[in-house]
Amino acid sequence: MGEVRRALRELMRHRCAVDAAEVAELLITELVTNALVHTDQGAEVSASLDAGRLRVEVRDYANRRPRPYVPTADDGTHGRGLVLVQALADDWGVDAPDLGGGKVVWFELERAYDVGPA
């Protein structure tokens, strides 16, 4: 997990606002953790910066679509990942590129670029 966070941090370093980088690290951690916990085949991660927008995609090979839900107190720390993504990302979703071939869970942060003081 640390390797994924470091790679994202390096991509965003010197180009993005600090708060956007911190949110992106939290959200990528949640998506990768979900992929690793709920599948046996790992995950593929990609991130891109374009026109002030950061897009992160996490592909796994499970066909089950994730659903955000608010966990009960009995759930401990589990089940909050997609709720965080829903709350903090400017946009997010799930794409199923191939029938039976898994899915891609993604999020976007608008205005990720650090434009400096006004």
Coordinates of N, CA, C and O in Angstrom, one line a residue:
M1 N 0.8 -1.2 0.0 CA 0.0 0.0 0.0 C 0.9 1.3 0.0 O 0.6 2.2 -0.7
G2 N 1.9 1.2 0.8 CA 2.8 2.4 0.8 C 3.4 2.8 -0.5 O 3.6 3.9 -0.8
E3 N 3.7 1.8 -1.3 CA 4.2 2.0 -2.7 C 3.2 2.8 -3.6 O 3.6 3.7 -4.3
V4 N 1.9 2.4 -3.5 CA 0.9 3.1 -4.2 C 0.8 4.6 -3.8 O 0.7 5.5 -4.6
R5 N 0.8 4.8 -2.5 CA 0.7 6.1 -1.9 C 1.9 7.0 -2.3 O 1.7 8.1 -2.7
R6 N 3.1 6.4 -2.3 CA 4.3 7.1 -2.7 C 4.2 7.5 -4.1 O 4.6 8.6 -4.5
A7 N 3.8 6.6 -5.0 CA 3.7 6.9 -6.4 C 2.7 8.1 -6.7 O 3.0 9.0 -7.5
L8 N 1.6 8.0 -6.0 CA 0.6 9.1 -6.2 C 1.2 10.4 -5.7 O 1.0 11.5 -6.3
R9 N 1.8 10.4 -4.5 CA 2.4 11.6 -3.9 C 3.4 12.2 -4.9 O 3.5 13.4 -5.1
E10 N 4.2 11.3 -5.5 CA 5.3 11.8 -6.5 C 4.6 12.4 -7.7 O 5.0 13.5 -8.2
L11 N 3.5 11.8 -8.2 CA 2.8 12.4 -9.3 C 2.3 13.8 -9.0 O 2.3 14.7 -9.8
M12 N 1.8 13.9 -7.8 CA 1.1 15.2 -7.4 C 2.1 16.3 -6.9 O 1.8 17.4 -6.9
R13 N 3.3 15.8 -6.5 CA 4.2 16.7 -5.9 C 4.6 17.9 -6.8 O 4.8 17.7 -8.0
H14 N 4.6 19.1 -6.3 CA 5.0 20.3 -7.1 C 3.9 20.7 -8.1 O 4.1 21.7 -8.8
R15 N 2.8 19.9 -8.2 CA 1.8 20.3 -9.2 C 0.4 20.5 -8.6 O -0.4 21.0 -9.3
C16 N 0.2 20.0 -7.4 CA -1.1 20.0 -6.9 C -1.1 20.6 -5.5 O -0.1 20.7 -4.8
A17 N -2.3 21.1 -5.1 CA -2.5 21.7 -3.8 C -2.3 20.6 -2.8 O -2.7 19.4 -3.0
V18 N -1.7 21.0 -1.6 CA -1.5 20.0 -0.6 C -2.7 19.3 -0.1 O -2.7 18.1 0.1
D19 N -3.8 20.1 0.1 CA -5.1 19.4 0.6 C -5.6 18.4 -0.5 O -6.1 17.4 -0.1
A20 N -5.5 18.7 -1.7 CA -5.9 17.7 -2.8 C -5.0 16.5 -2.7 O -5.6 15.4 -2.8
A21 N -3.8 16.6 -2.5 CA -2.9 15.5 -2.4 C -3.2 14.6 -1.2 O -3.2 13.4 -1.3
E22 N -3.5 15.2 -0.1 CA -3.9 14.5 1.1 C -5.2 13.7 0.9 O -5.3 12.6 1.3
V23 N -6.2 14.4 0.3 CA -7.5 13.7 0.1 C -7.2 12.6 -0.9 O -7.8 11.5 -0.7
A24 N -6.4 12.8 -2.0 CA -6.2 11.7 -3.0 C -5.5 10.5 -2.3 O -5.9 9.4 -2.6
E25 N -4.6 10.7 -1.4 CA -3.9 9.6 -0.7 C -4.9 8.8 0.1 O -4.9 7.6 0.1
L26 N -5.7 9.5 0.8 CA -6.8 8.8 1.6 C -7.7 8.0 0.7 O -7.9 6.8 1.0
L27 N -8.2 8.6 -0.4 CA -9.1 7.9 -1.2 C -8.5 6.7 -2.0 O -9.1 5.7 -2.1
I28 N -7.3 6.9 -2.4 CA -6.6 5.8 -3.1 C -6.4 4.6 -2.2 O -6.5 3.4 -2.5
T29 N -6.1 4.9 -0.9 CA -5.9 3.9 0.1 C -7.2 3.1 0.3 O -7.2 1.9 0.4
E30 N -8.3 3.8 0.4 CA -9.6 3.2 0.5 C -9.9 2.3 -0.6 O -10.3 1.1 -0.4
L31 N -9.7 2.7 -1.9 CA -10.1 1.9 -3.0 C -9.2 0.7 -3.2 O -9.7 -0.4 -3.5
V32 N -7.9 0.9 -3.0 CA -7.0 -0.3 -3.1 C -7.2 -1.3 -2.0 O -7.3 -2.5 -2.2
T33 N -7.5 -0.8 -0.8 CA -7.8 -1.7 0.3 C -9.0 -2.5 0.0 O -9.1 -3.7 0.2
N34 N -10.1 -1.8 -0.5 CA -11.3 -2.6 -0.9 C -11.0 -3.7 -1.9 O -11.5 -4.8 -1.8
A35 N -10.2 -3.3 -2.9 CA -9.9 -4.3 -4.0 C -9.1 -5.5 -3.4 O -9.4 -6.6 -3.7
L36 N -8.2 -5.2 -2.5 CA -7.4 -6.3 -1.9 C -8.2 -7.2 -0.9 O -8.0 -8.4 -0.9
V37 N -9.1 -6.5 -0.2 CA -9.8 -7.3 0.8 C -10.9 -8.1 0.2 O -11.2 -9.2 0.6
H38 N -11.5 -7.6 -0.9 CA -12.7 -8.3 -1.5 C -12.4 -9.1 -2.7 O -13.3 -9.7 -3.4
T39 N -11.1 -9.3 -3.1 CA -10.7 -10.1 -4.3 C -9.5 -10.9 -3.9 O -8.8 -10.6 -3.0
D40 N -9.2 -11.9 -4.7 CA -8.1 -12.8 -4.5 C -7.0 -12.5 -5.6 O -5.9 -13.1 -5.5
Q41 N -7.3 -11.6 -6.5 CA -6.4 -11.4 -7.6 C -5.6 -10.1 -7.7 O -5.1 -9.7 -8.7
G42 N -5.7 -9.3 -6.6 CA -5.0 -8.0 -6.6 C -5.7 -6.9 -7.3 O -6.9 -7.1 -7.6
A43 N -5.0 -5.9 -7.6 CA -5.6 -4.7 -8.3 C -4.5 -4.0 -9.1 O -3.3 -4.2 -8.9
E44 N -5.0 -3.3 -10.1 CA -4.2 -2.4 -10.9 C -4.6 -1.0 -10.7 O -5.8 -0.7 -10.7
V45 N -3.7 -0.1 -10.5 CA -3.9 1.3 -10.2 C -3.4 2.2 -11.3 O -2.2 2.0 -11.8
S46 N -4.1 3.2 -11.7 CA -3.6 4.2 -12.6 C -4.1 5.6 -12.1 O -5.2 5.7 -11.5
A47 N -3.3 6.6 -12.4 CA -3.7 8.0 -12.0 C -3.2 8.9 -13.1 O -2.1 8.7 -13.6
S48 N -4.0 9.9 -13.3 CA -3.6 10.9 -14.3 C -4.0 12.3 -13.9 O -5.1 12.5 -13.2
L49 N -3.3 13.3 -14.3 CA -3.6 14.7 -14.1 C -3.8 15.3 -15.5 O -3.0 15.2 -16.4
D50 N -5.0 16.0 -15.6 CA -5.3 16.6 -16.9 C -6.2 17.8 -16.7 O -7.3 17.6 -16.1
A51 N -5.8 18.9 -17.1 CA -6.7 20.1 -17.1 C -7.2 20.4 -15.7 O -8.3 20.8 -15.4
G52 N -6.3 20.3 -14.7 CA -6.6 20.6 -13.3 C -7.4 19.5 -12.6 O -7.8 19.6 -11.5
R53 N -7.6 18.4 -13.2 CA -8.3 17.3 -12.7 C -7.4 16.1 -12.4 O -6.7 15.7 -13.3
L54 N -7.6 15.5 -11.3 CA -6.9 14.2 -11.0 C -7.9 13.1 -11.1 O -9.0 13.2 -10.6
R55 N -7.5 12.1 -11.8 CA -8.4 10.9 -11.9 C -7.6 9.7 -11.5 O -6.5 9.4 -12.0
V56 N -8.1 8.9 -10.6 CA -7.5 7.7 -10.1 C -8.5 6.5 -10.4 O -9.7 6.6 -10.1
E57 N -7.9 5.4 -10.9 CA -8.7 4.2 -11.2 C -8.1 3.0 -10.6 O -6.8 2.9 -10.6
V58 N -8.9 2.2 -9.9 CA -8.4 1.0 -9.3 C -9.3 -0.2 -10.0 O -10.5 -0.2 -9.8
R59 N -8.6 -1.0 -10.7 CA -9.2 -2.2 -11.3 C -9.0 -3.4 -10.5 O -7.9 -3.7 -10.1
D60 N -10.1 -4.2 -10.3 CA -9.9 -5.5 -9.7 C -10.7 -6.5 -10.6 O -11.3 -6.1 -11.6
Y61 N -10.6 -7.7 -10.2 CA -11.2 -8.8 -11.1 C -12.4 -9.5 -10.4 O -12.8 -10.6 -10.8
A62 N -13.0 -8.8 -9.5 CA -14.3 -9.3 -8.9 C -15.4 -8.6 -9.6 O -15.4 -7.4 -10.0
N63 N -16.5 -9.4 -9.9 CA -17.6 -8.8 -10.7 C -18.6 -8.1 -9.8 O -19.4 -7.3 -10.3
R64 N -18.6 -8.3 -8.5 CA -19.5 -7.7 -7.6 C -19.3 -6.2 -7.5 O -18.1 -5.7 -7.3
R65 N -20.3 -5.4 -7.7 CA -20.2 -3.9 -7.7 C -20.2 -3.5 -6.2 O -21.1 -3.9 -5.5
P66 N -19.3 -2.6 -5.9 CA -19.3 -2.0 -4.5 C -20.5 -1.1 -4.3 O -20.9 -0.4 -5.2
R67 N -20.9 -1.0 -3.0 CA -22.0 -0.1 -2.7 C -21.6 0.6 -1.4 O -21.2 0.0 -0.4
P68 N -21.7 2.0 -1.4 CA -21.4 2.7 -0.2 C -22.5 2.4 0.8 O -23.7 2.3 0.5
Y69 N -22.1 2.2 2.1 CA -23.1 2.1 3.1 C -22.5 2.7 4.4 O -21.3 2.7 4.6
V70 N -23.4 3.1 5.3 CA -23.0 3.6 6.6 C -23.0 2.4 7.5 O -24.0 1.9 7.8
P71 N -21.8 2.0 8.0 CA -21.8 0.8 8.9 C -22.4 1.1 10.2 O -22.4 2.2 10.7
T72 N -22.7 0.0 10.9 CA -23.2 0.1 12.3 C -22.0 0.2 13.2 O -20.9 -0.1 12.8
A73 N -22.3 0.5 14.4 CA -21.2 0.5 15.4 C -20.5 -0.8 15.6 O -19.3 -0.9 15.9
D74 N -21.2 -1.9 15.3 CA -20.7 -3.3 15.4 C -19.7 -3.6 14.3 O -19.0 -4.6 14.4
D75 N -19.7 -2.8 13.2 CA -18.8 -3.1 12.1 C -17.4 -2.6 12.4 O -16.5 -2.9 11.6
G76 N -17.1 -2.0 13.5 CA -15.7 -1.5 13.8 C -15.3 -0.5 12.8 O -16.0 0.5 12.5
T77 N -14.1 -0.7 12.2 CA -13.6 0.3 11.3 C -13.9 -0.1 9.8 O -13.4 0.6 8.9
H78 N -14.6 -1.2 9.6 CA -14.8 -1.6 8.2 C -16.1 -1.0 7.6 O -17.0 -0.6 8.3
G79 N -16.0 -0.8 6.3 CA -17.2 -0.4 5.6 C -17.3 1.1 5.3 O -18.3 1.6 4.8
R80 N -16.3 1.9 5.7 CA -16.4 3.3 5.5 C -15.8 3.9 4.3 O -15.9 5.0 3.9
G81 N -15.0 3.0 3.6 CA -14.2 3.5 2.4 C -15.0 4.2 1.3 O -14.7 5.3 1.0
L82 N -16.0 3.6 0.8 CA -16.8 4.2 -0.2 C -17.6 5.4 0.2 O -17.9 6.3 -0.5
V83 N -18.0 5.4 1.5 CA -18.6 6.6 2.1 C -17.7 7.8 2.0 O -18.1 8.9 1.7
L84 N -16.4 7.5 2.4 CA -15.4 8.6 2.3 C -15.2 9.0 0.9 O -15.1 10.2 0.6
V85 N -15.1 8.1 -0.1 CA -14.9 8.5 -1.5 C -16.1 9.3 -1.9 O -15.9 10.3 -2.6
Q86 N -17.3 8.9 -1.6 CA -18.5 9.6 -2.0 C -18.5 11.0 -1.4 O -18.9 12.0 -2.1
A87 N -18.1 11.2 -0.2 CA -18.1 12.5 0.5 C -17.0 13.4 0.0 O -17.2 14.6 -0.1
L88 N -15.8 12.9 -0.3 CA -14.7 13.7 -0.6 C -14.3 13.9 -2.0 O -13.7 14.9 -2.4
A89 N -14.7 13.0 -2.9 CA -14.4 13.1 -4.3 C -15.4 14.0 -5.0 O -16.5 14.1 -4.6
D90 N -14.9 14.7 -6.0 CA -15.8 15.6 -6.8 C -16.7 14.7 -7.7 O -17.9 15.1 -8.0
D91 N -16.2 13.5 -8.1 CA -17.0 12.6 -8.8 C -16.4 11.2 -8.6 O -15.2 11.1 -8.3
W92 N -17.2 10.2 -8.7 CA -16.7 8.8 -8.6 C -17.7 7.9 -9.2 O -18.8 8.2 -9.5
G93 N -17.2 6.7 -9.5 CA -18.1 5.7 -10.1 C -17.5 4.3 -10.2 O -16.4 4.1 -9.8
V94 N -18.2 3.4 -10.9 CA -17.8 2.1 -11.1 C -18.1 1.8 -12.6 O -19.2 2.0 -13.0
D95 N -17.1 1.3 -13.3 CA -17.3 0.9 -14.7 C -16.9 -0.6 -14.7 O -16.0 -1.1 -14.1
A96 N -17.7 -1.3 -15.5 CA -17.4 -2.7 -15.8 C -17.0 -2.9 -17.2 O -17.9 -3.0 -18.1
P97 N -15.7 -2.8 -17.5 CA -15.2 -2.8 -18.9 C -15.5 -4.1 -19.7 O -15.8 -4.0 -20.9
D98 N -15.4 -5.2 -19.0 CA -15.7 -6.5 -19.7 C -16.7 -7.3 -18.9 O -16.6 -7.4 -17.7
L99 N -17.6 -7.9 -19.6 CA -18.6 -8.7 -18.9 C -17.8 -9.9 -18.3 O -17.1 -10.6 -19.0
G100 N -17.9 -10.0 -17.0 CA -17.2 -11.1 -16.3 C -15.7 -10.8 -16.0 O -15.0 -11.7 -15.6
G101 N -15.3 -9.6 -16.4 CA -13.8 -9.3 -16.3 C -13.5 -8.3 -15.2 O -12.5 -7.7 -15.3
G102 N -14.3 -8.2 -14.2 CA -14.0 -7.3 -13.1 C -14.6 -5.9 -13.3 O -15.5 -5.7 -14.1
K103 N -14.0 -5.0 -12.6 CA -14.6 -3.6 -12.6 C -13.4 -2.6 -12.4 O -12.4 -3.0 -11.9
V104 N -13.7 -1.4 -12.6 CA -12.9 -0.2 -12.3 C -13.6 0.7 -11.4 O -14.7 1.2 -11.8
V105 N -13.1 0.9 -10.2 CA -13.7 1.9 -9.3 C -12.8 3.2 -9.5 O -11.6 3.0 -9.4
W106 N -13.4 4.3 -9.7 CA -12.6 5.5 -9.9 C -13.1 6.7 -9.1 O -14.2 6.7 -8.7
F107 N -12.2 7.7 -9.0 CA -12.6 9.0 -8.4 C -11.9 10.1 -9.1 O -10.8 9.9 -9.7
E108 N -12.5 11.3 -9.1 CA -11.9 12.5 -9.6 C -11.9 13.6 -8.6 O -12.9 13.7 -7.8
L109 N -10.8 14.4 -8.6 CA -10.7 15.6 -7.8 C -10.5 16.7 -8.8 O -9.6 16.8 -9.6
E110 N -11.5 17.7 -8.8 CA -11.4 18.9 -9.7 C -10.4 19.9 -9.0 O -10.2 19.8 -7.8
R111 N -9.9 20.8 -9.7 CA -9.1 21.8 -9.1 C -7.9 21.3 -8.2 O -7.6 21.8 -7.2
A112 N -7.3 20.2 -8.7 CA -6.3 19.5 -7.9 C -5.0 20.3 -8.1 O -4.1 20.2 -7.2
Y113 N -4.8 21.1 -9.1 CA -3.6 21.8 -9.3 C -3.4 23.0 -8.3 O -4.4 23.6 -8.0
D114 N -2.2 23.2 -7.9 CA -1.9 24.3 -7.0 C -1.7 25.5 -7.8 O -0.7 25.7 -8.5
V115 N -2.6 26.4 -7.7 CA -2.6 27.7 -8.5 C -1.8 28.8 -7.8 O -1.6 29.8 -8.4
G116 N -1.5 28.6 -6.6 CA -0.7 29.6 -5.8 C -1.7 30.6 -5.2 O -2.9 30.6 -5.4
P117 N -1.1 31.6 -4.6 CA -1.9 32.7 -4.0 C -2.7 33.5 -5.0 O -2.1 33.7 -6.1
A118 N -3.8 34.0 -4.6 CA -4.6 34.8 -5.6 C -4.2 36.2 -5.6 O -3.6 36.7 -4.6

